[in-house]
CSV table of C-alpha atoms in Angstrom, one decimal:
chain,number,residue,atom,x,y,z
A,1,MET,CA,-37.6,19.2,-14.9
A,2,VAL,CA,-34.3,18.0,-16.5
A,3,LEU,CA,-34.0,17.7,-20.3
A,4,PHE,CA,-31.3,15.6,-21.9
A,5,SER,CA,-30.2,15.9,-25.5
A,6,THR,CA,-28.0,13.8,-27.6
A,7,MET,CA,-26.2,15.3,-30.6
A,8,SER,CA,-24.4,13.6,-33.4
A,9,PHE,CA,-21.2,15.3,-34.6
A,10,VAL,CA,-19.8,15.0,-38.1
A,11,SER,CA,-16.0,14.8,-38.2
A,12,PRO,CA,-13.4,13.0,-40.3
A,13,SER,CA,-13.6,10.0,-37.9
A,14,ASN,CA,-17.5,10.2,-38.0
A,15,PRO,CA,-18.5,11.1,-41.6
A,16,PRO,CA,-22.2,11.3,-42.4
A,17,LYS,CA,-23.6,8.2,-43.9
A,18,LYS,CA,-24.5,8.7,-47.6
A,19,MET,CA,-28.2,8.1,-48.3
A,20,LEU,CA,-30.1,7.6,-51.5
A,21,ARG,CA,-33.0,10.1,-51.5
A,22,HIS,CA,-36.1,9.5,-53.6
A,23,VAL,CA,-37.8,12.9,-53.8
A,24,VAL,CA,-41.4,12.9,-55.0
A,25,LEU,CA,-43.5,16.0,-55.7
A,26,PHE,CA,-47.3,15.9,-56.4
A,27,LYS,CA,-49.6,18.3,-58.2
A,28,PHE,CA,-53.2,17.2,-57.6
A,29,LYS,CA,-56.0,17.7,-60.0
A,30,ASP,CA,-58.2,20.7,-59.4
A,31,SER,CA,-61.1,18.3,-58.8
A,32,ALA,CA,-59.2,16.5,-55.9
A,33,THR,CA,-61.1,17.0,-52.6
A,34,PRO,CA,-59.3,17.6,-49.3
A,35,ALA,CA,-60.5,14.2,-48.2
A,36,GLN,CA,-58.9,12.5,-51.3
A,37,VAL,CA,-55.6,14.5,-50.7
A,38,LYS,CA,-55.6,13.4,-47.1
A,39,GLU,CA,-56.1,9.8,-48.1
A,40,VAL,CA,-53.0,10.1,-50.3
A,41,GLU,CA,-51.0,11.7,-47.5
A,42,ASP,CA,-52.0,8.9,-45.1
A,43,ALA,CA,-51.3,6.1,-47.5
A,44,PHE,CA,-47.8,7.5,-48.3
A,45,ARG,CA,-47.0,8.0,-44.6
A,46,LYS,CA,-47.8,4.3,-44.0
A,47,LEU,CA,-45.3,3.0,-46.6
A,48,PRO,CA,-42.2,3.1,-44.3
A,49,SER,CA,-43.8,0.8,-41.8
A,50,LYS,CA,-44.7,-1.7,-44.6
A,51,ILE,CA,-41.4,-1.7,-46.6
A,52,LYS,CA,-38.3,-2.3,-44.5
A,53,GLU,CA,-35.9,-1.0,-47.1
A,54,VAL,CA,-37.2,2.5,-46.4
A,55,LYS,CA,-34.6,4.0,-44.0
A,56,GLY,CA,-36.0,7.5,-43.7
A,57,PHE,CA,-39.1,9.4,-44.5
A,58,GLU,CA,-40.4,12.9,-44.3
A,59,TRP,CA,-43.0,15.0,-46.1
A,60,GLY,CA,-44.6,18.4,-46.1
A,61,THR,CA,-46.6,20.8,-48.1
A,62,ASN,CA,-45.4,23.9,-50.0
A,63,ASN,CA,-45.3,27.2,-48.2
A,64,SER,CA,-42.9,29.0,-50.4
A,65,PRO,CA,-43.7,32.7,-50.9
A,66,GLU,CA,-41.9,32.8,-54.3
A,67,GLY,CA,-44.7,31.5,-56.4
A,68,LEU,CA,-42.5,29.1,-58.4
A,69,ALA,CA,-44.1,25.8,-57.3
A,70,GLN,CA,-46.0,25.4,-60.6
A,71,GLY,CA,-49.0,23.8,-58.8
A,72,PHE,CA,-46.9,21.2,-56.9
A,73,THR,CA,-48.2,21.2,-53.3
A,74,HIS,CA,-46.7,18.1,-51.7
A,75,VAL,CA,-43.1,16.8,-51.3
A,76,PHE,CA,-42.0,13.5,-49.9
A,77,PHE,CA,-38.5,12.3,-49.2
A,78,VAL,CA,-37.9,8.6,-49.0
A,79,SER,CA,-34.4,7.5,-48.0
A,80,PHE,CA,-32.6,4.3,-48.8
A,81,ASP,CA,-29.2,2.9,-47.8
A,82,SER,CA,-28.6,1.6,-51.3
A,83,GLU,CA,-29.9,1.4,-54.8
A,84,ALA,CA,-30.9,-2.2,-54.1
A,85,GLY,CA,-33.3,-0.9,-51.4
A,86,ARG,CA,-34.9,1.4,-54.0
A,87,GLU,CA,-35.1,-1.5,-56.4
A,88,VAL,CA,-37.2,-3.4,-53.8
A,89,TYR,CA,-39.3,-0.4,-53.0
A,90,LEU,CA,-40.4,0.7,-56.5
A,91,PRO,CA,-42.2,-2.6,-57.6
A,92,HIS,CA,-43.2,-3.6,-54.0
A,93,PRO,CA,-46.9,-4.5,-53.7
A,94,GLU,CA,-47.4,-1.9,-51.0
A,95,HIS,CA,-46.0,0.8,-53.2
A,96,LYS,CA,-48.1,-0.3,-56.1
A,97,ALA,CA,-51.2,-0.3,-53.9
A,98,PHE,CA,-50.3,3.3,-52.8
A,99,VAL,CA,-50.0,4.3,-56.5
A,100,LYS,CA,-53.6,3.0,-57.1
A,101,VAL,CA,-54.8,5.3,-54.3
A,102,LEU,CA,-52.9,8.2,-55.8
A,103,GLU,CA,-53.8,7.9,-59.5
A,104,PRO,CA,-57.4,9.2,-59.5
A,105,THR,CA,-56.3,12.5,-57.9
A,106,LEU,CA,-52.9,13.1,-59.5
A,107,ASP,CA,-52.3,15.7,-62.1
A,108,LYS,CA,-48.5,15.6,-62.3
A,109,VAL,CA,-45.6,14.0,-60.4
A,110,LEU,CA,-42.0,15.0,-60.4
A,111,VAL,CA,-39.4,12.4,-59.1
A,112,VAL,CA,-35.7,13.1,-58.5
A,113,ASP,CA,-33.3,10.6,-56.9
A,114,TYR,CA,-29.9,11.6,-55.6
A,115,TRP,CA,-27.1,10.5,-53.4
A,116,THR,CA,-26.5,12.8,-50.5
A,117,GLN,CA,-23.2,14.8,-50.6
A,118,GLU,CA,-21.1,16.2,-47.9
């Protein structure tokens, strides 16, 4: 079996593309069931296929041993090429529908947006 790998190298002639990251952390209510949390995860994961302005997406759950998460368990990174893309995403009907799924189980949310730096 032969495996091929492609690598992308960053150099002065190939600088990394700056991306706008929309970072979202969730703390669910104590009453949220595992099924409700899974419904939120599934709904959020579907957004990139429904909103073309989303250029990257990843998510995960906290596994830090430091004990500093303050109850936040889920983190989602949504990436955009521009602030204009984010401006389409935030009021988009699919995003609003996702928020409706989220609201009954959400205790707290923390959102931070930033431009990637080299």
